Amino acid sequence: MSGTVIIGMGNPLLSDDGVGIAVARAVASRLTGSAGTSAERSGGELTVTELPTGGIRLMEAMAGFRRAVVVDAMLTGSPPGTLHRFDPKGFVTTKNTYSSHDTDFATAFDLGLLAGVSLPEKLSFWGIEAREFDRFGSQFTEEVAAAVPEAVERIVAEIAGWEGAP
Amino acid sequence: MTRITIDPITRLEGHGRIDIILNDEGQVENAWFQIPELRGFEQFCLGRMAEEMPVITNRICGVCPEAHHLAATKALDGVFGVEPTPAAKKLRELLYMAFFVTDHTTHFYALGGPDFIVGPDAPPSERNILGVARKVGLEVATEVIACRKRNHEIIALLGGRSIHPVAGVPGGWSRAINQEERDLIREVAWKNIEFARFSLALFHKIVLKDPVYLDLVTSDLYLHRTYSMGTVDASGRANFYDGTIRVVDPEGNEFAKYHPSRYHEEIAERVEPWTYLKYPYLKKVGWKGLTDGMQSGIYSATPLTRLNVSEGMATPLARAEYQQMYETFGCKKITEARYQPIHHRMATHWARLIELLYAAERMQELALDPEITSPDTRAIPDPSRFVGEGVGSVEAPRGTLTHHYQTDERGVLTRVNLIVGTTNNYAPISMSIKRAAQKLITSDTPEESILNRVEMAFRLYDPCFSCATHFLPGKMPLTVTVRDPEGTVLRQMRRRG
């Protein structure tokens, strides 16, 4: 099993929908000092993945990793920019973690277990409340852009905590 | 009028809503399928260099980026007036076959198949891929995951990157393959053929040999006698990557055959006030509303209609299965290889498995082609042949996909038009929903059956509303609202997606 994967979900061309990808990249860059997709470092290998759709694809994206963080845009009615964290037990479907062409993430995860796929021991989901998600554009709205640094901080801290644990 | 509304629970997760309109006698008068549009796609593209399109449009939809990548790349061949080398065309098609295998496999096991394998009235919590595995054996789960994995690896190898391929360039393909890579692809293709045969055997055993399920496939619940559309090669056989668009009428007579670049002469789009998505129809037949038959210009572009227009399949195992399907439906041969069209929409699931087998066999053919390892994968565009306009078309798993670009003399985009697979089927999907409603609304049908029969109408088309509205896929939960003529809610049924 490899180290940690950070999966940024969404579409970078669809305004706030791309925030998960931006956060994932920023976390990787903070932890490795590199913007590349994969880097060796003291805490073990860190891989960053951009993923447009959920379901089985999301389960596959975390296969073979010991730890996984998923970051996605979401809409729950909270003020734009609000940061949410879920663990798989309290799983809430975020904007892109379901695929209308196969299944939801929970079913995909069970499918992976059934098929003997090696899945992460540590897994968390982060959602950032979006405001504009149905207009093409590569800019975030103000509130969402402002939420990025805190999201990065908290995810970096979570990964550091996981990797530091015995 | 009584109105029944089926809409997603939240604005975020569905972006689609169904209104079923009843008349005063309580019978279904119409079914409207409303899809709000995403804004600004064309504006986002205009002013960019045309060469960016293969990597922009492959982000329109996370489900079939490969289809958009290839349609965009082919449109660029047109814009730059360049004919790709034979090796380039074969590499593009090879990637595309690996994609078709994963897409059709996933649809059958995760989405379409559970209705048959687990049962149309099983609880939704069981009617999924886990239910399929419990019913036919846990090793199926392993096989599906293994099939996806090996083909995703080939897509990444050929496309230069997983998920969002980057290898398509005007006039060719930026990634050649060596002997060793070809051997790997050949091995994957062979496994794909075995798996497609296993899947068809499963379909025969569980569905076709069971009178109840056979009845479901051949029932007239979703029968619509529309025109059929698909892409065919020079011999008139189905091809997913390239060829001529062929349309046959509901009796199976050839109605039109045209180069994809002439789509605007054949296809018109009906605008209705209740939806942003336009209804495409055959211009020369005309729009007669949401109705089928010879006089209605509504056509379908699905796995089933691709087979309806095809002079048999180009590969041997798929050809045999094709014959068996048409003979099961009692269709008569109308040419040497082609049969009368099948209009039972549930047969789309069978057709999809036949296409899966074809894609696997075609992948093997291409892997065995001596030219596939040629380093000559690109024709460099000649500036003096620059055209400034191009149409690229492929058969996406969900129907014919067309990209049309116009540029100025520098290659900067001035116009972008896309007709995506699901858009072609907008009218037939609406008709299937209407039909399901007609059968179910008048009786005391249990809630679960109504929801599921409406969902089955969707599922057989595997629609990508997301893509049709230039949007990413979302959740498709259903809310069915029954209202009296004054709009008061009488009954509400909900299922979270």
Coordinates of C-alpha atoms in Angstrom, one line a residue, chain B:
Chain B
M1 CA -55.6 19.5 -15.6
T2 CA -53.8 17.4 -13.0
R3 CA -50.1 17.7 -12.9
I4 CA -47.7 15.1 -11.6
T5 CA -44.2 16.4 -10.9
I6 CA -41.1 14.3 -10.5
D7 CA -38.2 16.4 -9.6
P8 CA -35.0 16.0 -7.7
I9 CA -34.9 16.8 -4.0
T10 CA -32.4 19.5 -4.3
R11 CA -31.4 22.0 -6.8
L12 CA -27.9 20.9 -6.5
E13 CA -28.1 17.3 -7.2
G14 CA -30.5 16.7 -10.0
H15 CA -31.0 19.5 -12.5
G16 CA -33.9 17.6 -14.1
R17 CA -37.6 17.6 -13.4
I18 CA -40.5 15.8 -14.9
D19 CA -44.0 17.1 -15.3
I20 CA -46.6 14.6 -16.2
I21 CA -49.8 16.4 -17.3
L22 CA -53.1 14.6 -16.9
N23 CA -56.3 15.7 -18.7
D24 CA -59.7 16.0 -17.0
E25 CA -60.4 12.3 -17.5
G26 CA -57.3 11.5 -15.5
Q27 CA -55.3 10.2 -18.5
V28 CA -51.8 11.2 -19.3
E29 CA -51.8 14.0 -21.8
N30 CA -48.1 14.9 -21.9
A31 CA -44.8 14.4 -20.3
W32 CA -42.4 17.3 -20.0
F33 CA -38.9 16.8 -19.0
Q34 CA -37.3 20.0 -17.8
I35 CA -33.6 20.6 -17.6
P36 CA -32.2 23.9 -16.5
E37 CA -29.2 24.9 -18.5
L38 CA -25.7 25.6 -17.4
R39 CA -24.7 29.0 -18.5
G40 CA -21.8 30.3 -20.5
F41 CA -20.2 27.3 -22.2
E42 CA -20.1 28.9 -25.6
Q43 CA -18.8 32.2 -24.1
F44 CA -16.2 30.3 -22.2
C45 CA -14.9 28.7 -25.4
L46 CA -15.1 31.7 -27.8
G47 CA -11.9 33.6 -28.2
R48 CA -9.8 30.7 -27.3
M49 CA -7.5 28.9 -29.7
A50 CA -9.3 25.9 -31.3
E51 CA -6.5 23.5 -30.2
E52 CA -7.6 23.9 -26.6
M53 CA -11.0 22.2 -27.3
P54 CA -9.9 18.6 -26.9
V55 CA -8.8 19.3 -23.3
I56 CA -11.7 21.8 -22.5
T57 CA -14.5 19.7 -23.8
N58 CA -13.2 16.5 -22.2
R59 CA -14.1 18.3 -18.9
I60 CA -17.7 18.9 -19.9
C61 CA -18.6 15.5 -18.6
G62 CA -16.7 13.3 -16.2
V63 CA -18.4 10.2 -17.6
C64 CA -17.4 10.2 -21.2
P65 CA -14.4 12.6 -21.5
E66 CA -12.9 10.2 -24.1
A67 CA -15.9 10.7 -26.5
H68 CA -15.6 14.5 -26.2
H69 CA -11.8 14.3 -26.6
L70 CA -12.2 12.4 -29.9
A71 CA -15.1 14.4 -31.3
A72 CA -13.1 17.6 -30.6
T73 CA -9.9 16.2 -32.1
K74 CA -11.8 15.2 -35.3
A75 CA -13.4 18.7 -35.5
L76 CA -9.9 20.1 -35.4
D77 CA -8.8 17.9 -38.3
G78 CA -11.5 19.7 -40.2
V79 CA -10.6 23.2 -38.9
F80 CA -7.0 22.7 -39.9
G81 CA -7.8 20.9 -43.2
V82 CA -5.7 17.8 -42.3
E83 CA -6.3 14.1 -42.8
P84 CA -4.9 12.1 -39.9
T85 CA -2.4 9.3 -40.8
P86 CA -3.9 5.7 -40.8
A87 CA -2.0 4.8 -37.7
A88 CA -3.4 7.9 -35.9
K89 CA -6.9 6.9 -36.7
K90 CA -6.3 3.4 -35.5
L91 CA -4.8 4.6 -32.2
R92 CA -7.7 6.9 -31.6
E93 CA -10.2 4.1 -32.3
L94 CA -8.2 1.7 -30.1
L95 CA -8.5 4.0 -27.1
Y96 CA -12.1 4.5 -27.9
M97 CA -12.8 0.7 -27.8
A98 CA -11.2 0.4 -24.4
F99 CA -13.5 3.2 -23.2
F100 CA -16.6 1.6 -24.7
V101 CA -15.8 -1.7 -22.9
T102 CA -15.5 0.1 -19.5
D103 CA -18.6 2.2 -20.1
H104 CA -20.9 -0.5 -21.3
T105 CA -19.7 -3.0 -18.7
T106 CA -20.4 -0.5 -15.9
H107 CA -23.8 0.3 -17.3
F108 CA -24.8 -3.3 -17.4
Y109 CA -23.6 -4.4 -14.0
A110 CA -24.3 -1.2 -12.0
L111 CA -27.2 0.5 -13.7
G112 CA -29.2 -1.4 -16.2
G113 CA -28.7 -5.0 -15.2
P114 CA -29.9 -4.9 -11.6
D115 CA -33.5 -4.4 -12.8
F116 CA -33.3 -7.8 -14.5
I117 CA -30.8 -9.6 -12.4
V118 CA -32.1 -8.5 -9.0
G119 CA -35.6 -7.8 -10.2
P120 CA -37.6 -4.8 -11.2
D121 CA -39.6 -4.7 -7.9
A122 CA -36.7 -5.4 -5.6
P123 CA -36.0 -2.7 -3.0
P124 CA -33.7 0.0 -4.3
S125 CA -31.2 -0.8 -1.6
E126 CA -30.7 -4.2 -3.2
R127 CA -31.2 -3.2 -6.8
N128 CA -27.5 -2.2 -7.4
I129 CA -24.2 -3.8 -8.3
L130 CA -23.9 -5.4 -4.8
G131 CA -27.3 -7.1 -5.4
V132 CA -26.0 -8.4 -8.7
A133 CA -22.9 -9.8 -7.1
R134 CA -25.0 -11.5 -4.3
K135 CA -27.3 -13.0 -6.9
V136 CA -24.8 -14.3 -9.5
G137 CA -21.7 -14.7 -7.5
L138 CA -19.2 -12.5 -5.7
E139 CA -16.6 -13.1 -8.3
V140 CA -18.6 -10.8 -10.6
A141 CA -17.7 -7.8 -8.5
T142 CA -14.0 -8.7 -8.9
E143 CA -14.4 -9.2 -12.6
V144 CA -16.1 -5.8 -13.1
I145 CA -13.5 -4.0 -11.1
A146 CA -10.7 -5.9 -13.0
C147 CA -12.3 -5.0 -16.3
R148 CA -12.4 -1.4 -15.5
K149 CA -8.9 -1.3 -14.2
R150 CA -7.2 -3.0 -17.1
N151 CA -9.1 -0.7 -19.6
H152 CA -8.4 2.4 -17.6
E153 CA -4.7 1.5 -17.8
I154 CA -4.9 1.2 -21.6
I155 CA -6.8 4.5 -21.9
A156 CA -4.0 6.2 -19.8
L157 CA -1.3 4.5 -21.8
L158 CA -2.8 5.6 -25.2
G159 CA -4.3 8.9 -24.1
G160 CA -1.3 10.2 -22.2
R161 CA -3.3 10.6 -19.0
S162 CA -6.0 8.8 -17.1
I163 CA -9.5 10.3 -17.1
H164 CA -8.8 13.3 -19.2
P165 CA -6.9 12.2 -22.3
V166 CA -4.5 14.6 -24.0
A167 CA -3.1 12.8 -27.0
G168 CA -5.5 14.0 -29.7
V169 CA -4.0 16.7 -32.0
P170 CA -5.2 18.0 -35.3
G171 CA -3.9 15.5 -37.9
G172 CA -3.1 12.8 -35.5
W173 CA -2.2 11.4 -32.1
S174 CA 0.7 12.4 -30.0
R175 CA 1.4 9.0 -28.6
A176 CA 2.8 6.1 -30.6
I177 CA 3.0 2.6 -29.1
N178 CA 5.7 0.0 -29.2
Q179 CA 5.6 -3.8 -29.7
E180 CA 5.5 -4.5 -26.0
E181 CA 2.6 -2.1 -25.4
R182 CA 0.7 -3.6 -28.3
D183 CA 1.1 -7.1 -26.7
L184 CA -0.3 -5.8 -23.5
I185 CA -3.3 -4.3 -25.3
R186 CA -3.9 -7.5 -27.2
E187 CA -4.0 -9.4 -23.9
V188 CA -6.5 -6.9 -22.4
A189 CA -8.6 -7.2 -25.6
W190 CA -8.7 -10.9 -25.2
K191 CA -9.8 -10.7 -21.6
N192 CA -12.4 -8.2 -22.7
I193 CA -13.8 -10.6 -25.2
E194 CA -14.0 -13.3 -22.6
F195 CA -15.8 -11.0 -20.2
A196 CA -18.2 -9.8 -22.8
R197 CA -19.1 -13.4 -23.7
F198 CA -19.6 -14.1 -20.0
S199 CA -21.9 -11.1 -19.7
L200 CA -24.0 -12.1 -22.6
A201 CA -24.2 -15.7 -21.3
L202 CA -25.4 -14.2 -18.0
F203 CA -28.0 -12.1 -19.8
H204 CA -29.3 -15.2 -21.7
K205 CA -29.4 -17.4 -18.6
I206 CA -31.0 -14.9 -16.2
V207 CA -33.1 -12.8 -18.5
L208 CA -33.9 -14.5 -21.8
K209 CA -34.6 -17.9 -20.3
D210 CA -36.9 -16.5 -17.7
P211 CA -40.4 -15.9 -19.1
V212 CA -41.1 -13.1 -16.7
Y213 CA -38.0 -11.1 -17.7
L214 CA -38.2 -12.0 -21.3
D215 CA -41.7 -10.6 -21.2
L216 CA -40.3 -7.4 -19.6
V217 CA -37.7 -7.0 -22.5
T218 CA -40.3 -7.7 -25.2
S219 CA -43.2 -5.9 -23.5
D220 CA -44.7 -2.8 -25.1
L221 CA -44.3 -0.7 -22.0
Y222 CA -41.6 1.3 -23.6
L223 CA -42.3 0.6 -27.3
H224 CA -41.9 3.6 -29.6
R225 CA -41.7 3.3 -33.4
T226 CA -39.3 6.1 -34.1
Y227 CA -36.6 6.6 -36.7
S228 CA -33.2 5.1 -35.8
M229 CA -29.8 6.8 -36.1
G230 CA -26.2 5.5 -36.0
T231 CA -22.8 5.7 -37.6
V232 CA -21.9 3.1 -40.2
D233 CA -18.7 2.3 -42.0
A234 CA -18.3 1.9 -45.8
S235 CA -20.0 -1.5 -45.7
G236 CA -22.9 -0.2 -43.7
R237 CA -21.8 -1.8 -40.5
A238 CA -21.8 -0.1 -37.1
N239 CA -18.7 1.9 -36.3
F240 CA -18.2 4.0 -33.1
Y241 CA -15.2 6.1 -34.2
D242 CA -15.9 7.1 -37.8
G243 CA -18.2 6.8 -40.8
T244 CA -21.4 8.1 -42.3
I245 CA -24.6 8.9 -40.4
R246 CA -27.4 6.6 -41.4
V247 CA -31.1 7.0 -40.5
V248 CA -33.7 4.3 -41.1
D249 CA -37.5 4.8 -40.9
P250 CA -39.6 2.9 -38.4
E251 CA -40.0 0.1 -41.1
G252 CA -36.3 -0.1 -41.6
N253 CA -36.0 1.6 -45.0
E254 CA -33.0 3.9 -45.4
F255 CA -34.2 7.4 -44.9
A256 CA -31.0 9.4 -44.9
K257 CA -27.3 8.8 -45.2
Y258 CA -25.0 11.8 -44.8
H259 CA -21.6 12.9 -43.8
P260 CA -21.6 14.2 -40.1
S261 CA -20.7 17.7 -41.4
R262 CA -24.1 17.9 -43.1
Y263 CA -26.0 17.5 -39.8
H264 CA -27.7 20.9 -40.1
E265 CA -29.3 19.9 -43.4
E266 CA -30.9 16.9 -41.7
I267 CA -31.5 17.8 -38.1
A268 CA -33.5 20.7 -36.8
E269 CA -34.1 21.6 -33.1
R270 CA -37.5 22.2 -31.6
V271 CA -37.5 24.9 -28.9
E272 CA -40.2 24.5 -26.2
P273 CA -40.9 27.1 -23.6
W274 CA -40.7 24.8 -20.6
T275 CA -37.2 23.6 -21.2
Y276 CA -33.8 24.9 -22.2
L277 CA -32.8 21.7 -23.8
K278 CA -33.9 21.5 -27.4
Y279 CA -35.6 18.6 -29.0
P280 CA -33.7 17.6 -32.2
Y281 CA -35.8 16.0 -35.0
L282 CA -35.5 15.1 -38.6
K283 CA -36.0 18.3 -40.6
K284 CA -37.4 16.5 -43.7
V285 CA -40.1 14.7 -41.7
G286 CA -41.0 17.6 -39.4
W287 CA -41.9 18.1 -35.7
K288 CA -45.3 16.6 -34.8
G289 CA -45.0 16.8 -31.1
L290 CA -44.0 14.0 -28.7
T291 CA -45.4 11.2 -30.8
D292 CA -43.8 8.4 -32.8
G293 CA -44.5 6.8 -36.2
M294 CA -43.5 7.4 -39.8
Q295 CA -45.0 10.9 -39.8
S296 CA -43.1 12.1 -36.7
G297 CA -39.5 13.4 -37.1
I298 CA -38.5 12.1 -33.7
Y299 CA -35.5 9.8 -33.9
S300 CA -33.4 7.9 -31.4
A301 CA -29.6 7.4 -31.2
T302 CA -28.8 4.6 -28.8
P303 CA -27.1 1.2 -28.8
L304 CA -30.3 -0.3 -30.1
T305 CA -30.7 2.2 -33.0
R306 CA -27.1 1.8 -34.0
L307 CA -27.8 -1.9 -34.5
N308 CA -31.1 -1.0 -36.3
V309 CA -29.2 0.9 -38.9
S310 CA -26.3 -1.5 -39.3
E311 CA -25.8 -4.2 -41.9
G312 CA -24.9 -6.7 -39.2
M313 CA -21.8 -6.3 -37.0
A314 CA -18.3 -6.0 -38.3
T315 CA -16.9 -8.7 -36.0
P316 CA -17.9 -12.4 -35.9
L317 CA -19.0 -13.1 -32.4
A318 CA -21.0 -9.8 -32.2
R319 CA -22.6 -10.6 -35.6
A320 CA -23.9 -14.0 -34.4
E321 CA -25.4 -12.4 -31.3
Y322 CA -26.9 -9.6 -33.4
Q323 CA -28.7 -12.1 -35.5
Q324 CA -30.0 -13.9 -32.5
M325 CA -31.4 -10.7 -31.0
Y326 CA -33.4 -9.8 -34.1
E327 CA -34.6 -13.3 -34.6
T328 CA -35.8 -13.4 -30.9
F329 CA -38.0 -10.4 -31.7
G330 CA -39.3 -12.0 -34.8
C331 CA -37.9 -9.4 -37.1
K332 CA -37.6 -10.2 -40.8
K333 CA -34.5 -9.7 -42.8
I334 CA -34.7 -6.7 -45.1
T335 CA -31.2 -6.8 -46.6
E336 CA -28.5 -9.5 -46.8
A337 CA -27.6 -8.8 -43.1
R338 CA -30.0 -6.2 -41.7
Y339 CA -33.4 -6.9 -40.0
Q340 CA -36.5 -4.8 -39.5
P341 CA -35.8 -2.4 -36.6
I342 CA -36.6 -3.4 -33.0
H343 CA -38.6 -0.7 -31.2
H344 CA -38.9 -2.3 -27.8
R345 CA -36.7 0.0 -25.8
M346 CA -35.8 -2.6 -23.2
A347 CA -33.9 -4.4 -25.9
T348 CA -31.4 -1.5 -25.6
H349 CA -29.8 -3.4 -22.7
W350 CA -29.2 -6.4 -25.0
A351 CA -28.0 -4.2 -27.8
R352 CA -25.5 -2.6 -25.3
L353 CA -24.0 -6.0 -24.5
I354 CA -23.7 -6.8 -28.2
E355 CA -21.8 -3.5 -28.6
L356 CA -19.7 -4.5 -25.7
L357 CA -18.7 -7.7 -27.4
Y358 CA -18.1 -5.8 -30.7
A359 CA -15.9 -3.2 -29.0
A360 CA -13.8 -5.9 -27.4
E361 CA -13.4 -7.8 -30.7
R362 CA -12.6 -4.6 -32.6
M363 CA -10.0 -3.7 -29.9
Q364 CA -8.3 -7.1 -30.6
E365 CA -8.4 -6.5 -34.4
L366 CA -6.8 -3.1 -34.0
A367 CA -4.2 -4.4 -31.6
L368 CA -3.3 -7.1 -34.2
D369 CA -3.1 -4.6 -37.0
P370 CA 0.5 -4.3 -38.2
E371 CA 0.1 -0.6 -38.6
I372 CA -0.8 0.0 -34.9
T373 CA 2.9 0.3 -33.9
S374 CA 3.8 2.7 -36.7
P375 CA 5.6 5.8 -35.5
D376 CA 3.8 7.8 -38.2
T377 CA 1.0 9.0 -36.0
R378 CA 0.7 12.6 -37.2
A379 CA 0.2 14.6 -40.4
I380 CA 1.4 18.1 -39.8
P381 CA -1.3 20.6 -40.8
D382 CA -0.3 22.7 -43.9
P383 CA -1.2 26.4 -43.3
S384 CA -2.3 26.8 -46.9
R385 CA -5.0 24.2 -46.4
F386 CA -6.4 25.8 -43.3
V387 CA -10.3 25.7 -43.4
G388 CA -11.5 27.5 -40.2
E389 CA -14.5 25.2 -39.7
G390 CA -14.8 21.6 -38.7
V391 CA -17.3 19.0 -37.6
G392 CA -16.2 16.0 -35.5
S393 CA -18.6 13.2 -34.8
V394 CA -18.3 9.9 -32.9
E395 CA -20.8 7.5 -31.5
A396 CA -20.7 8.1 -27.7
P397 CA -22.1 5.3 -25.6
R398 CA -25.3 7.3 -25.2
G399 CA -25.7 8.3 -28.8
T400 CA -24.2 10.3 -31.7
L401 CA -22.0 13.1 -30.5
T402 CA -21.2 16.0 -32.8
H403 CA -18.8 19.0 -32.2
H404 CA -18.9 21.8 -34.7
Y405 CA -16.4 24.7 -34.5
Q406 CA -15.8 27.8 -36.5
T407 CA -12.7 30.0 -36.2
D408 CA -11.3 33.1 -37.6
E409 CA -8.2 33.0 -39.9
R410 CA -5.9 32.7 -36.8
G411 CA -7.7 29.7 -35.5
V412 CA -9.5 31.6 -32.7
L413 CA -12.9 30.2 -32.0
T414 CA -15.9 32.2 -33.2
R415 CA -18.7 29.7 -32.9
V416 CA -19.1 26.4 -31.0
N417 CA -22.0 24.0 -31.2
L418 CA -22.4 20.6 -29.6
I419 CA -25.1 18.0 -30.1
V420 CA -24.5 15.4 -27.4
G421 CA -25.7 11.8 -27.2
T422 CA -28.5 12.4 -24.7
T423 CA -29.9 15.4 -26.5
N424 CA -30.7 13.2 -29.5
N425 CA -32.8 11.1 -27.2
Y426 CA -34.6 13.9 -25.4
A427 CA -37.9 13.3 -27.1
P428 CA -37.8 9.5 -26.9
I429 CA -36.9 9.7 -23.2
S430 CA -39.9 12.0 -22.7
M431 CA -42.1 9.5 -24.6
S432 CA -40.9 6.6 -22.5
I433 CA -41.7 8.5 -19.3
K434 CA -45.1 9.3 -20.7
R435 CA -45.7 5.7 -21.6
A436 CA -44.7 4.5 -18.1
A437 CA -47.0 7.1 -16.7
Q438 CA -49.9 6.0 -18.9
K439 CA -49.6 2.5 -17.7
L440 CA -49.2 3.3 -14.1
I441 CA -51.1 6.4 -13.2
T442 CA -54.6 5.1 -13.7
S443 CA -54.2 2.1 -11.4
D444 CA -53.5 1.8 -7.7
T445 CA -49.9 1.1 -8.4
P446 CA -47.6 1.0 -5.4
E447 CA -45.3 3.9 -4.9
E448 CA -42.2 1.9 -5.4
S449 CA -43.3 0.5 -8.7
I450 CA -44.1 4.0 -10.1
L451 CA -40.7 5.3 -9.1
N452 CA -38.9 2.3 -10.5
R453 CA -40.8 2.1 -13.8
V454 CA -40.1 5.8 -14.4
E455 CA -36.5 5.2 -13.5
M456 CA -36.3 2.2 -15.8
A457 CA -37.4 4.5 -18.6
F458 CA -34.4 6.7 -17.8
R459 CA -31.9 4.0 -17.3
L460 CA -32.3 2.2 -20.6
Y461 CA -31.1 5.4 -22.3
D462 CA -28.4 5.9 -19.6
P463 CA -29.0 9.6 -20.1
C464 CA -26.4 12.2 -19.3
F465 CA -28.5 15.2 -18.5
S466 CA -25.4 16.7 -17.1
C467 CA -23.7 16.5 -20.4
A468 CA -26.8 17.5 -22.4
T469 CA -26.9 20.7 -20.4
H470 CA -23.1 21.0 -20.6
F471 CA -23.0 19.9 -16.9
L472 CA -21.3 17.4 -14.8
P473 CA -23.2 14.3 -13.6
G474 CA -25.2 14.7 -10.5
K475 CA -27.5 12.6 -8.3
M476 CA -30.8 11.6 -9.7
P477 CA -33.2 11.3 -6.8
L478 CA -36.8 11.4 -7.6
T479 CA -39.7 13.3 -6.2
V480 CA -43.1 12.4 -7.7
T481 CA -45.8 14.9 -6.9
V482 CA -49.4 14.3 -7.8
R483 CA -51.5 17.4 -8.0
D484 CA -55.2 18.0 -8.6
P485 CA -56.3 20.4 -11.4
E486 CA -55.9 23.3 -9.0
G487 CA -52.3 22.4 -8.3
T488 CA -53.0 21.1 -4.8
V489 CA -50.6 18.3 -3.8
L490 CA -52.5 15.0 -3.4
R491 CA -49.6 12.7 -3.0
Q492 CA -45.9 12.9 -2.8
M493 CA -43.4 10.1 -3.2
R494 CA -39.7 10.5 -2.7
R495 CA -36.6 8.6 -3.2
R496 CA -33.2 9.8 -2.3
G497 CA -30.7 9.0 -5.1

